[in-house]
Amino acid sequence: MRTAIFQYILFLASRDVTSSDAEAVYAQLQQWYDESTGLWQGQWWNSGSCISTIANLATIDGNLKNDIVSVMENSFANAPKTYPNFLSKSVIPSSHPLTHTTDKATPRSYYDDDGWWALALLSAYDLTRNTAYLTSATAIFTSMRSTFGSTPCSSNSGAQGGIWWDKDHTYINAIPNELFLSVAAHLANRAGDGGEYRDLARRQWEWFRGTGLINQGNTINDGLDPGSCANNGGVVWTYNQGVILGALVELSSATGDASLLSTVGSIASAAIAQLSDSDGILHEPCESYAEGCDTDRTQFKGIFARNLARLGRAGGGDYGDFLRRNAESVWGSSNDGDGVLGVNWAGPFGGGNASTTCSGLDVLVAALGT
Ligand SMILES: *[C@@H]1O[C@H](CO)[C@@H](O)[C@H](O)[C@H]1NC(C)=O
């Protein structure tokens, strides 16, 4: 008898997530959406990433499609009030609505931020086929391309490639370079004949592999040492293991080279092995830091989950169990009870906001779409 009750409780605690769970999370997320800025809690790149999350949600849940399409339209109309043409700038007007504290203190501008918005526009294009979104994404890519192949670390590898992290040219790291590759590869499959983008994406991938950013253990460190251009051994953040997966799914489809999927499949498996706990739940390294994870970092795990699902759907491995386990865990153990999700997917819930909730929504959507 006791055993039966215990098992029933376990069953309740770990039931599969459903689309009505994702709808509840989406409803909570929207409490932070500001119609006038088109951003969630005034966060810039996080909002671009979150648009990709809800685009995926719309594809698996028709109930939400109209609502999500109008949120996107609103964001694409109003976000450029913060940064015209979605291109981040070092000079922020005093009326600037961003609440992101580090941006406020030291306004800087980043090519990766622009890349998130390019991917947001591409996910909206995929959902709606509105070519205006494709045109805007292409214009962002043109700006990202302005430093392509001309950084101090651009020729330390077989191919001449690579872009800077920031427009002040202080660092060359994985994330803007993965995003550049991903946007190029997406455009290769969507814009015109795509040949130019396909060649850029191929060259960027050759460069990226040659830099040593992918370490011996098949995971990706944060960036390059500015002096030697070698892998700087920086933190293995989850999103750097994620963006590359979606990028190579697109490149594989642009080139017909299926071996790219197994190459990134080993990055996916290494990341799952290295960044999950003994229950198979994914963690961001900063979750164990005394200061916790800042608003940038609380977004990262969802990005990994989103791209992992993409790799799985493309035939690059079976990640269904991993994604469902993580979705069940964040929904069951890191939830305020109404669908606000927290940063630690294993729980307990310790507060949540737009970044943590949208990131958790990513893994729910990834599990539901796998
Ligand atoms: C969101 O929550 C995380 C984790 O609790 C916290 O570190 C971050 O500062 C919060 N961000 C905002 C904008 O409230």
mmCIF file of C-alpha atoms and ligand atoms in Angstrom:
data_model
loop_
_atom_site.group_PDB
_atom_site.id
_atom_site.type_symbol
_atom_site.label_atom_id
_atom_site.label_comp_id
_atom_site.label_asym_id
_atom_site.label_seq_id
_atom_site.Cartn_x
_atom_site.Cartn_y
_atom_site.Cartn_z
ATOM 1 C CA MET A 1 0.000 0.000 0.000
ATOM 2 C CA ARG A 2 2.693 2.447 1.038
ATOM 3 C CA THR A 3 4.679 1.573 -2.038
ATOM 4 C CA ALA A 4 1.690 2.174 -4.287
ATOM 5 C CA ILE A 5 1.048 5.607 -2.754
ATOM 6 C CA PHE A 6 4.712 6.492 -2.945
ATOM 7 C CA GLN A 7 4.820 5.515 -6.579
ATOM 8 C CA TYR A 8 1.705 7.549 -7.271
ATOM 9 C CA ILE A 9 3.320 10.606 -5.692
ATOM 10 C CA LEU A 10 6.441 10.042 -7.760
ATOM 11 C CA PHE A 11 4.252 9.739 -10.815
ATOM 12 C CA LEU A 12 2.587 13.066 -10.054
ATOM 13 C CA ALA A 13 5.893 14.759 -9.431
ATOM 14 C CA SER A 14 7.442 13.589 -12.645
ATOM 15 C CA ARG A 15 4.632 13.454 -15.168
ATOM 16 C CA ASP A 16 5.356 14.469 -18.746
ATOM 17 C CA VAL A 17 4.977 18.158 -19.491
ATOM 18 C CA THR A 18 2.058 19.134 -21.720
ATOM 19 C CA SER A 19 1.320 22.037 -23.994
ATOM 20 C CA SER A 20 -1.025 23.444 -21.364
ATOM 21 C CA ASP A 21 2.000 23.641 -19.030
ATOM 22 C CA ALA A 22 3.863 25.591 -21.718
ATOM 23 C CA GLU A 23 0.819 27.852 -22.106
ATOM 24 C CA ALA A 24 0.856 28.562 -18.364
ATOM 25 C CA VAL A 25 4.557 29.476 -18.524
ATOM 26 C CA TYR A 26 3.948 31.693 -21.541
ATOM 27 C CA ALA A 27 1.124 33.492 -19.690
ATOM 28 C CA GLN A 28 3.483 34.188 -16.769
ATOM 29 C CA LEU A 29 6.267 35.313 -19.087
ATOM 30 C CA GLN A 30 3.957 37.919 -20.616
ATOM 31 C CA GLN A 31 3.618 39.751 -17.278
ATOM 32 C CA TRP A 32 7.116 41.089 -18.036
ATOM 33 C CA TYR A 33 6.475 41.995 -21.652
ATOM 34 C CA ASP A 34 6.432 45.733 -22.258
ATOM 35 C CA GLU A 35 4.388 46.608 -25.333
ATOM 36 C CA SER A 36 6.014 50.018 -25.691
ATOM 37 C CA THR A 37 9.602 48.704 -25.896
ATOM 38 C CA GLY A 38 8.818 45.282 -27.360
ATOM 39 C CA LEU A 39 11.162 43.826 -24.713
ATOM 40 C CA TRP A 40 10.757 41.630 -21.646
ATOM 41 C CA GLN A 41 11.941 43.478 -18.511
ATOM 42 C CA GLY A 42 13.858 45.873 -20.718
ATOM 43 C CA GLN A 43 16.428 43.233 -21.581
ATOM 44 C CA TRP A 44 17.958 43.566 -24.999
ATOM 45 C CA TRP A 45 19.605 40.378 -26.258
ATOM 46 C CA ASN A 46 17.545 38.194 -23.929
ATOM 47 C CA SER A 47 14.419 39.482 -25.632
ATOM 48 C CA GLY A 48 15.789 38.577 -29.056
ATOM 49 C CA SER A 49 16.466 35.066 -27.781
ATOM 50 C CA CYS A 50 13.010 34.885 -26.210
ATOM 51 C CA ILE A 51 11.372 35.698 -29.549
ATOM 52 C CA SER A 52 12.977 32.541 -30.961
ATOM 53 C CA THR A 53 11.601 30.614 -27.970
ATOM 54 C CA ILE A 54 8.035 31.743 -28.514
ATOM 55 C CA ALA A 55 8.311 31.226 -32.287
ATOM 56 C CA ASN A 56 9.059 27.577 -31.542
ATOM 57 C CA LEU A 57 6.184 27.511 -29.068
ATOM 58 C CA ALA A 58 3.839 28.782 -31.786
ATOM 59 C CA THR A 59 4.887 25.972 -34.101
ATOM 60 C CA ILE A 60 3.922 23.282 -31.586
ATOM 61 C CA ASP A 61 0.852 24.985 -30.102
ATOM 62 C CA GLY A 62 -1.579 26.446 -32.619
ATOM 63 C CA ASN A 63 -3.673 27.959 -29.779
ATOM 64 C CA LEU A 64 -0.966 30.527 -29.211
ATOM 65 C CA LYS A 65 0.033 31.258 -32.764
ATOM 66 C CA ASN A 66 -1.996 34.429 -33.345
ATOM 67 C CA ASP A 67 -0.993 35.881 -30.016
ATOM 68 C CA ILE A 68 2.683 35.108 -30.574
ATOM 69 C CA VAL A 69 2.683 36.507 -34.097
ATOM 70 C CA SER A 70 1.314 39.795 -32.770
ATOM 71 C CA VAL A 71 3.917 39.896 -29.982
ATOM 72 C CA MET A 72 6.602 39.471 -32.634
ATOM 73 C CA GLU A 73 5.128 42.172 -34.839
ATOM 74 C CA ASN A 74 5.055 44.490 -31.861
ATOM 75 C CA SER A 75 8.645 43.709 -30.884
ATOM 76 C CA PHE A 76 9.994 44.186 -34.370
ATOM 77 C CA ALA A 77 8.150 47.513 -34.601
ATOM 78 C CA ASN A 78 9.233 48.828 -31.190
ATOM 79 C CA ALA A 79 12.611 47.306 -30.301
ATOM 80 C CA PRO A 80 14.368 49.553 -32.852
ATOM 81 C CA LYS A 81 13.416 52.505 -30.608
ATOM 82 C CA THR A 82 16.156 51.197 -28.315
ATOM 83 C CA TYR A 83 18.650 50.335 -31.038
ATOM 84 C CA PRO A 84 17.778 51.403 -34.594
ATOM 85 C CA ASN A 85 17.883 48.484 -37.039
ATOM 86 C CA PHE A 86 18.480 46.144 -34.041
ATOM 87 C CA LEU A 87 22.166 47.120 -34.026
ATOM 88 C CA SER A 88 23.467 47.697 -30.504
ATOM 89 C CA LYS A 89 25.395 50.924 -29.955
ATOM 90 C CA SER A 90 27.802 52.220 -27.353
ATOM 91 C CA VAL A 91 25.870 55.433 -26.932
ATOM 92 C CA ILE A 92 22.602 54.950 -25.130
ATOM 93 C CA PRO A 93 20.120 57.843 -24.930
ATOM 94 C CA SER A 94 19.287 59.008 -21.399
ATOM 95 C CA SER A 95 15.694 57.909 -21.913
ATOM 96 C CA HIS A 96 16.979 54.445 -22.702
ATOM 97 C CA PRO A 97 14.544 51.820 -21.457
ATOM 98 C CA LEU A 98 17.072 49.041 -20.855
ATOM 99 C CA THR A 99 17.196 47.838 -17.301
ATOM 100 C CA HIS A 100 20.154 45.572 -17.849
ATOM 101 C CA THR A 101 22.494 46.886 -15.192
ATOM 102 C CA THR A 102 25.812 46.149 -16.846
ATOM 103 C CA ASP A 103 24.647 47.822 -20.051
ATOM 104 C CA LYS A 104 23.565 50.877 -18.088
ATOM 105 C CA ALA A 105 26.833 51.166 -16.217
ATOM 106 C CA THR A 106 29.149 50.626 -19.159
ATOM 107 C CA PRO A 107 27.271 50.968 -22.389
ATOM 108 C CA ARG A 108 28.954 48.752 -24.943
ATOM 109 C CA SER A 109 27.797 47.197 -28.102
ATOM 110 C CA TYR A 110 28.157 43.619 -29.100
ATOM 111 C CA TYR A 111 27.970 41.647 -32.319
ATOM 112 C CA ASP A 112 26.442 38.718 -30.433
ATOM 113 C CA ASP A 113 23.526 40.891 -29.321
ATOM 114 C CA ASP A 114 22.898 41.712 -32.972
ATOM 115 C CA GLY A 115 23.133 38.018 -33.829
ATOM 116 C CA TRP A 116 20.346 37.103 -31.372
ATOM 117 C CA TRP A 117 18.060 39.595 -33.092
ATOM 118 C CA ALA A 118 18.991 38.244 -36.520
ATOM 119 C CA LEU A 119 18.003 34.753 -35.357
ATOM 120 C CA ALA A 120 14.797 36.171 -33.832
ATOM 121 C CA LEU A 121 13.869 37.681 -37.185
ATOM 122 C CA LEU A 122 14.722 34.427 -38.957
ATOM 123 C CA SER A 123 12.526 32.426 -36.580
ATOM 124 C CA ALA A 124 9.703 34.904 -37.230
ATOM 125 C CA TYR A 125 10.297 34.541 -40.962
ATOM 126 C CA ASP A 126 10.081 30.762 -40.677
ATOM 127 C CA LEU A 127 6.812 31.073 -38.776
ATOM 128 C CA THR A 128 5.121 33.734 -40.905
ATOM 129 C CA ARG A 129 7.008 33.790 -44.248
ATOM 130 C CA ASN A 130 6.957 37.592 -43.992
ATOM 131 C CA THR A 131 9.931 38.552 -46.166
ATOM 132 C CA ALA A 132 10.425 41.864 -44.331
ATOM 133 C CA TYR A 133 11.858 39.795 -41.459
ATOM 134 C CA LEU A 134 14.306 38.078 -43.787
ATOM 135 C CA THR A 135 15.398 41.454 -45.154
ATOM 136 C CA SER A 136 16.049 42.827 -41.645
ATOM 137 C CA ALA A 137 17.985 39.705 -40.642
ATOM 138 C CA THR A 138 20.124 40.042 -43.751
ATOM 139 C CA ALA A 139 20.910 43.672 -42.910
ATOM 140 C CA ILE A 140 22.010 42.681 -39.384
ATOM 141 C CA PHE A 141 24.240 40.013 -40.869
ATOM 142 C CA THR A 142 25.829 42.564 -43.193
ATOM 143 C CA SER A 143 26.801 44.591 -40.139
ATOM 144 C CA MET A 144 28.161 41.532 -38.291
ATOM 145 C CA ARG A 145 30.191 40.767 -41.367
ATOM 146 C CA SER A 146 32.052 44.077 -41.287
ATOM 147 C CA THR A 147 34.953 42.652 -39.245
ATOM 148 C CA PHE A 148 34.814 39.121 -40.657
ATOM 149 C CA GLY A 149 38.269 37.708 -41.262
ATOM 150 C CA SER A 150 40.071 40.829 -40.039
ATOM 151 C CA THR A 151 40.588 40.259 -36.306
ATOM 152 C CA PRO A 152 44.079 39.630 -34.863
ATOM 153 C CA CYS A 153 43.062 35.953 -34.521
ATOM 154 C CA SER A 154 41.592 35.630 -37.993
ATOM 155 C CA SER A 155 44.517 33.912 -39.621
ATOM 156 C CA ASN A 156 45.700 31.625 -36.830
ATOM 157 C CA SER A 157 43.719 28.790 -38.292
ATOM 158 C CA GLY A 158 43.350 27.035 -41.658
ATOM 159 C CA ALA A 159 40.764 29.493 -42.943
ATOM 160 C CA GLN A 160 40.578 33.261 -42.624
ATOM 161 C CA GLY A 161 37.453 33.941 -40.561
ATOM 162 C CA GLY A 162 36.139 35.137 -37.247
ATOM 163 C CA ILE A 163 34.557 38.322 -35.917
ATOM 164 C CA TRP A 164 34.985 40.412 -32.765
ATOM 165 C CA TRP A 165 32.731 40.114 -29.728
ATOM 166 C CA ASP A 166 32.198 43.827 -29.378
ATOM 167 C CA LYS A 167 32.301 46.927 -31.493
ATOM 168 C CA ASP A 168 35.081 48.292 -29.254
ATOM 169 C CA HIS A 169 37.222 45.311 -30.330
ATOM 170 C CA THR A 170 38.251 44.038 -26.906
ATOM 171 C CA TYR A 171 37.701 40.261 -27.187
ATOM 172 C CA ILE A 172 37.303 37.415 -29.676
ATOM 173 C CA ASN A 173 35.099 34.699 -28.285
ATOM 174 C CA ALA A 174 32.884 31.801 -29.168
ATOM 175 C CA ILE A 175 29.377 33.232 -28.950
ATOM 176 C CA PRO A 176 29.396 35.944 -31.646
ATOM 177 C CA ASN A 177 31.311 33.579 -33.891
ATOM 178 C CA GLU A 178 28.793 30.776 -33.440
ATOM 179 C CA LEU A 179 25.976 33.229 -34.056
ATOM 180 C CA PHE A 180 27.694 34.567 -37.168
ATOM 181 C CA LEU A 181 27.972 31.008 -38.450
ATOM 182 C CA SER A 182 24.358 30.271 -37.581
ATOM 183 C CA VAL A 183 22.954 33.398 -39.222
ATOM 184 C CA ALA A 184 25.076 32.815 -42.366
ATOM 185 C CA ALA A 185 23.929 29.195 -42.584
ATOM 186 C CA HIS A 186 20.272 30.152 -42.034
ATOM 187 C CA LEU A 187 20.555 32.744 -44.812
ATOM 188 C CA ALA A 188 22.179 30.157 -47.068
ATOM 189 C CA ASN A 189 18.952 28.152 -46.841
ATOM 190 C CA ARG A 190 16.587 31.107 -47.169
ATOM 191 C CA ALA A 191 18.012 34.094 -49.054
ATOM 192 C CA GLY A 192 18.216 34.180 -52.843
ATOM 193 C CA ASP A 193 20.426 31.391 -54.132
ATOM 194 C CA GLY A 194 22.267 31.475 -50.822
ATOM 195 C CA GLY A 195 25.643 30.572 -52.315
ATOM 196 C CA GLU A 196 27.487 33.546 -50.867
ATOM 197 C CA TYR A 197 26.153 32.848 -47.374
ATOM 198 C CA ARG A 198 26.916 29.166 -47.685
ATOM 199 C CA ASP A 199 30.534 29.942 -48.541
ATOM 200 C CA LEU A 200 30.836 32.383 -45.647
ATOM 201 C CA ALA A 201 29.339 29.833 -43.265
ATOM 202 C CA ARG A 202 31.683 27.131 -44.498
ATOM 203 C CA ARG A 203 34.703 29.381 -44.118
ATOM 204 C CA GLN A 204 33.603 30.445 -40.647
ATOM 205 C CA TRP A 205 33.188 26.818 -39.592
ATOM 206 C CA GLU A 206 36.688 25.953 -40.903
ATOM 207 C CA TRP A 207 38.082 28.920 -39.013
ATOM 208 C CA PHE A 208 36.175 28.061 -35.831
ATOM 209 C CA ARG A 209 37.395 24.459 -35.836
ATOM 210 C CA GLY A 210 40.936 25.614 -36.441
ATOM 211 C CA THR A 211 40.999 28.043 -33.505
ATOM 212 C CA GLY A 212 40.972 25.332 -30.842
ATOM 213 C CA LEU A 213 37.828 26.789 -29.245
ATOM 214 C CA ILE A 214 36.565 23.195 -29.255
ATOM 215 C CA ASN A 215 38.710 21.621 -26.547
ATOM 216 C CA GLN A 216 40.077 18.072 -26.160
ATOM 217 C CA GLY A 217 36.958 17.056 -24.273
ATOM 218 C CA ASN A 218 34.723 18.180 -27.179
ATOM 219 C CA THR A 219 33.195 21.146 -25.400
ATOM 220 C CA ILE A 220 33.618 24.812 -26.252
ATOM 221 C CA ASN A 221 35.365 27.299 -23.986
ATOM 222 C CA ASP A 222 34.422 30.956 -23.745
ATOM 223 C CA GLY A 223 37.001 32.579 -26.011
ATOM 224 C CA LEU A 224 40.501 33.162 -27.289
ATOM 225 C CA ASP A 225 43.509 34.567 -25.500
ATOM 226 C CA PRO A 226 44.094 38.008 -27.009
ATOM 227 C CA GLY A 227 47.870 37.555 -27.148
ATOM 228 C CA SER A 228 48.351 34.004 -28.390
ATOM 229 C CA CYS A 229 44.911 33.522 -30.004
ATOM 230 C CA ALA A 230 44.795 30.098 -28.304
ATOM 231 C CA ASN A 231 41.755 28.770 -26.446
ATOM 232 C CA ASN A 232 41.696 30.776 -23.189
ATOM 233 C CA GLY A 233 40.324 27.885 -21.136
ATOM 234 C CA GLY A 234 37.356 30.071 -20.136
ATOM 235 C CA VAL A 235 34.140 28.717 -18.678
ATOM 236 C CA VAL A 236 32.206 26.125 -20.680
ATOM 237 C CA TRP A 237 28.839 27.900 -20.780
ATOM 238 C CA THR A 238 25.835 25.909 -21.938
ATOM 239 C CA TYR A 239 24.840 28.309 -24.716
ATOM 240 C CA ASN A 240 28.192 27.939 -26.425
ATOM 241 C CA GLN A 241 27.482 24.205 -26.685
ATOM 242 C CA GLY A 242 24.031 25.030 -28.069
ATOM 243 C CA VAL A 243 24.259 27.690 -30.783
ATOM 244 C CA ILE A 244 26.820 25.618 -32.692
ATOM 245 C CA LEU A 245 24.318 22.731 -32.947
ATOM 246 C CA GLY A 246 21.633 24.759 -34.709
ATOM 247 C CA ALA A 247 24.297 26.412 -36.864
ATOM 248 C CA LEU A 248 25.638 23.097 -38.117
ATOM 249 C CA VAL A 249 22.153 21.688 -38.708
ATOM 250 C CA GLU A 250 21.621 24.611 -41.091
ATOM 251 C CA LEU A 251 25.082 24.292 -42.646
ATOM 252 C CA SER A 252 24.565 20.577 -43.149
ATOM 253 C CA SER A 253 21.333 21.240 -44.986
ATOM 254 C CA ALA A 254 22.944 24.013 -47.066
ATOM 255 C CA THR A 255 25.871 21.820 -48.105
ATOM 256 C CA GLY A 256 24.336 18.343 -48.037
ATOM 257 C CA ASP A 257 27.185 17.271 -45.759
ATOM 258 C CA ALA A 258 25.571 14.959 -43.186
ATOM 259 C CA SER A 259 28.898 14.331 -41.429
ATOM 260 C CA LEU A 260 28.534 17.782 -39.848
ATOM 261 C CA LEU A 261 25.693 16.366 -37.766
ATOM 262 C CA SER A 262 27.859 13.687 -36.212
ATOM 263 C CA THR A 263 30.622 16.220 -35.567
ATOM 264 C CA VAL A 264 28.278 18.379 -33.548
ATOM 265 C CA GLY A 265 26.553 15.344 -32.078
ATOM 266 C CA SER A 266 29.765 14.728 -30.163
ATOM 267 C CA ILE A 267 29.714 18.290 -28.822
ATOM 268 C CA ALA A 268 26.106 17.767 -27.721
ATOM 269 C CA SER A 269 26.903 14.491 -25.958
ATOM 270 C CA ALA A 270 30.000 15.899 -24.280
ATOM 271 C CA ALA A 271 28.051 18.916 -23.035
ATOM 272 C CA ILE A 272 25.254 16.752 -21.642
ATOM 273 C CA ALA A 273 27.788 14.548 -19.871
ATOM 274 C CA GLN A 274 29.848 17.422 -18.449
ATOM 275 C CA LEU A 275 27.131 19.883 -17.530
ATOM 276 C CA SER A 276 24.423 17.637 -16.081
ATOM 277 C CA ASP A 277 24.106 16.376 -12.520
ATOM 278 C CA SER A 278 23.759 12.709 -11.558
ATOM 279 C CA ASP A 279 20.006 12.892 -12.221
ATOM 280 C CA GLY A 280 20.639 14.099 -15.754
ATOM 281 C CA ILE A 281 19.569 17.691 -15.071
ATOM 282 C CA LEU A 282 21.485 20.443 -16.862
ATOM 283 C CA HIS A 283 23.195 23.159 -14.823
ATOM 284 C CA GLU A 284 24.942 26.405 -15.710
ATOM 285 C CA PRO A 285 28.376 26.629 -14.052
ATOM 286 C CA CYS A 286 27.365 29.927 -12.349
ATOM 287 C CA GLU A 287 24.584 28.167 -10.405
ATOM 288 C CA SER A 288 27.254 27.120 -7.941
ATOM 289 C CA TYR A 289 28.944 30.542 -7.740
ATOM 290 C CA ALA A 290 28.449 32.551 -4.540
ATOM 291 C CA GLU A 291 26.989 35.415 -6.594
ATOM 292 C CA GLY A 292 24.781 33.093 -8.643
ATOM 293 C CA CYS A 293 23.951 33.696 -12.313
ATOM 294 C CA ASP A 294 23.379 37.168 -13.722
ATOM 295 C CA THR A 295 20.542 37.971 -16.109
ATOM 296 C CA ASP A 296 22.639 37.059 -19.157
ATOM 297 C CA ARG A 297 23.595 33.685 -17.820
ATOM 298 C CA THR A 298 20.150 32.680 -16.602
ATOM 299 C CA GLN A 299 19.123 32.632 -20.269
ATOM 300 C CA PHE A 300 21.764 30.170 -21.451
ATOM 301 C CA LYS A 301 20.433 26.689 -20.694
ATOM 302 C CA GLY A 302 17.258 27.196 -22.688
ATOM 303 C CA ILE A 303 19.364 28.102 -25.705
ATOM 304 C CA PHE A 304 21.206 24.804 -25.383
ATOM 305 C CA ALA A 305 17.925 22.886 -25.094
ATOM 306 C CA ARG A 306 16.392 24.681 -28.097
ATOM 307 C CA ASN A 307 19.348 23.858 -30.327
ATOM 308 C CA LEU A 308 19.671 20.305 -29.043
ATOM 309 C CA ALA A 309 16.063 19.652 -30.046
ATOM 310 C CA ARG A 310 16.878 21.080 -33.451
ATOM 311 C CA LEU A 311 19.822 18.690 -33.839
ATOM 312 C CA GLY A 312 17.635 15.768 -32.768
ATOM 313 C CA ARG A 313 14.906 16.652 -35.261
ATOM 314 C CA ALA A 314 17.549 16.843 -38.021
ATOM 315 C CA GLY A 315 18.651 13.282 -37.266
ATOM 316 C CA GLY A 316 21.770 14.179 -35.285
ATOM 317 C CA GLY A 317 20.994 11.974 -32.259
ATOM 318 C CA ASP A 318 18.188 11.128 -29.877
ATOM 319 C CA TYR A 319 17.920 13.645 -27.071
ATOM 320 C CA GLY A 320 14.280 13.057 -26.201
ATOM 321 C CA ASP A 321 14.875 11.465 -22.791
ATOM 322 C CA PHE A 322 17.273 14.196 -21.746
ATOM 323 C CA LEU A 323 14.939 16.978 -22.841
ATOM 324 C CA ARG A 324 11.850 15.425 -21.250
ATOM 325 C CA ARG A 325 13.669 14.785 -17.978
ATOM 326 C CA ASN A 326 14.819 18.403 -17.831
ATOM 327 C CA ALA A 327 11.406 19.767 -18.813
ATOM 328 C CA GLU A 328 9.675 17.662 -16.155
ATOM 329 C CA SER A 329 12.200 18.772 -13.599
ATOM 330 C CA VAL A 330 11.961 22.516 -14.195
ATOM 331 C CA TRP A 331 8.164 22.336 -14.388
ATOM 332 C CA GLY A 332 7.816 20.082 -11.348
ATOM 333 C CA SER A 333 10.610 21.373 -9.097
ATOM 334 C CA SER A 334 11.538 24.920 -10.107
ATOM 335 C CA ASN A 335 8.101 26.482 -10.526
ATOM 336 C CA ASP A 336 6.370 29.081 -8.345
ATOM 337 C CA GLY A 337 3.178 27.037 -8.752
ATOM 338 C CA ASP A 338 1.759 29.248 -11.508
ATOM 339 C CA GLY A 339 4.389 28.763 -14.201
ATOM 340 C CA VAL A 340 7.138 31.223 -13.275
ATOM 341 C CA LEU A 341 10.276 29.091 -13.651
ATOM 342 C CA GLY A 342 13.564 29.430 -11.769
ATOM 343 C CA VAL A 343 17.204 29.248 -12.756
ATOM 344 C CA ASN A 344 18.054 25.885 -11.163
ATOM 345 C CA TRP A 345 16.129 23.289 -13.171
ATOM 346 C CA ALA A 346 16.646 20.705 -10.431
ATOM 347 C CA GLY A 347 14.903 23.042 -7.984
ATOM 348 C CA PRO A 348 14.007 24.250 -5.529
ATOM 349 C CA PHE A 349 12.350 27.339 -6.989
ATOM 350 C CA GLY A 350 14.204 30.365 -5.668
ATOM 351 C CA GLY A 351 12.561 33.234 -7.533
ATOM 352 C CA GLY A 352 12.165 33.845 -11.220
ATOM 353 C CA ASN A 353 11.930 36.529 -13.845
ATOM 354 C CA ALA A 354 11.633 36.922 -17.608
ATOM 355 C CA SER A 355 15.088 35.492 -18.271
ATOM 356 C CA THR A 356 14.733 32.388 -16.087
ATOM 357 C CA THR A 357 11.148 31.785 -17.196
ATOM 358 C CA CYS A 358 11.849 32.141 -20.898
ATOM 359 C CA SER A 359 14.858 29.853 -20.555
ATOM 360 C CA GLY A 360 12.725 27.228 -18.806
ATOM 361 C CA LEU A 361 10.061 27.638 -21.473
ATOM 362 C CA ASP A 362 12.702 26.729 -24.055
ATOM 363 C CA VAL A 363 13.220 23.289 -22.533
ATOM 364 C CA LEU A 364 9.476 22.667 -22.269
ATOM 365 C CA VAL A 365 9.058 23.558 -25.935
ATOM 366 C CA ALA A 366 12.125 21.485 -26.867
ATOM 367 C CA ALA A 367 10.719 18.438 -25.044
ATOM 368 C CA LEU A 368 7.246 18.878 -26.526
ATOM 369 C CA GLY A 369 8.655 19.199 -30.035
ATOM 370 C CA THR A 370 10.923 16.145 -29.789
HETATM 371 C C1 LIG B 1 16.628 37.086 -12.640
HETATM 372 O O1 LIG B 1 16.880 36.038 -11.717
HETATM 373 C C2 LIG B 1 18.243 35.705 -11.582
HETATM 374 C C3 LIG B 1 18.353 34.430 -10.764
HETATM 375 O O2 LIG B 1 17.588 34.479 -9.620
HETATM 376 C C4 LIG B 1 18.975 36.898 -10.995
HETATM 377 O O3 LIG B 1 20.330 36.639 -10.820
HETATM 378 C C5 LIG B 1 18.801 38.063 -11.962
HETATM 379 O O4 LIG B 1 19.405 39.215 -11.438
HETATM 380 C C6 LIG B 1 17.318 38.348 -12.188
HETATM 381 N N1 LIG B 1 17.212 39.365 -13.202
HETATM 382 C C7 LIG B 1 16.299 40.350 -13.150
HETATM 383 C C8 LIG B 1 16.318 41.329 -14.285
HETATM 384 O O5 LIG B 1 15.480 40.458 -12.267
#
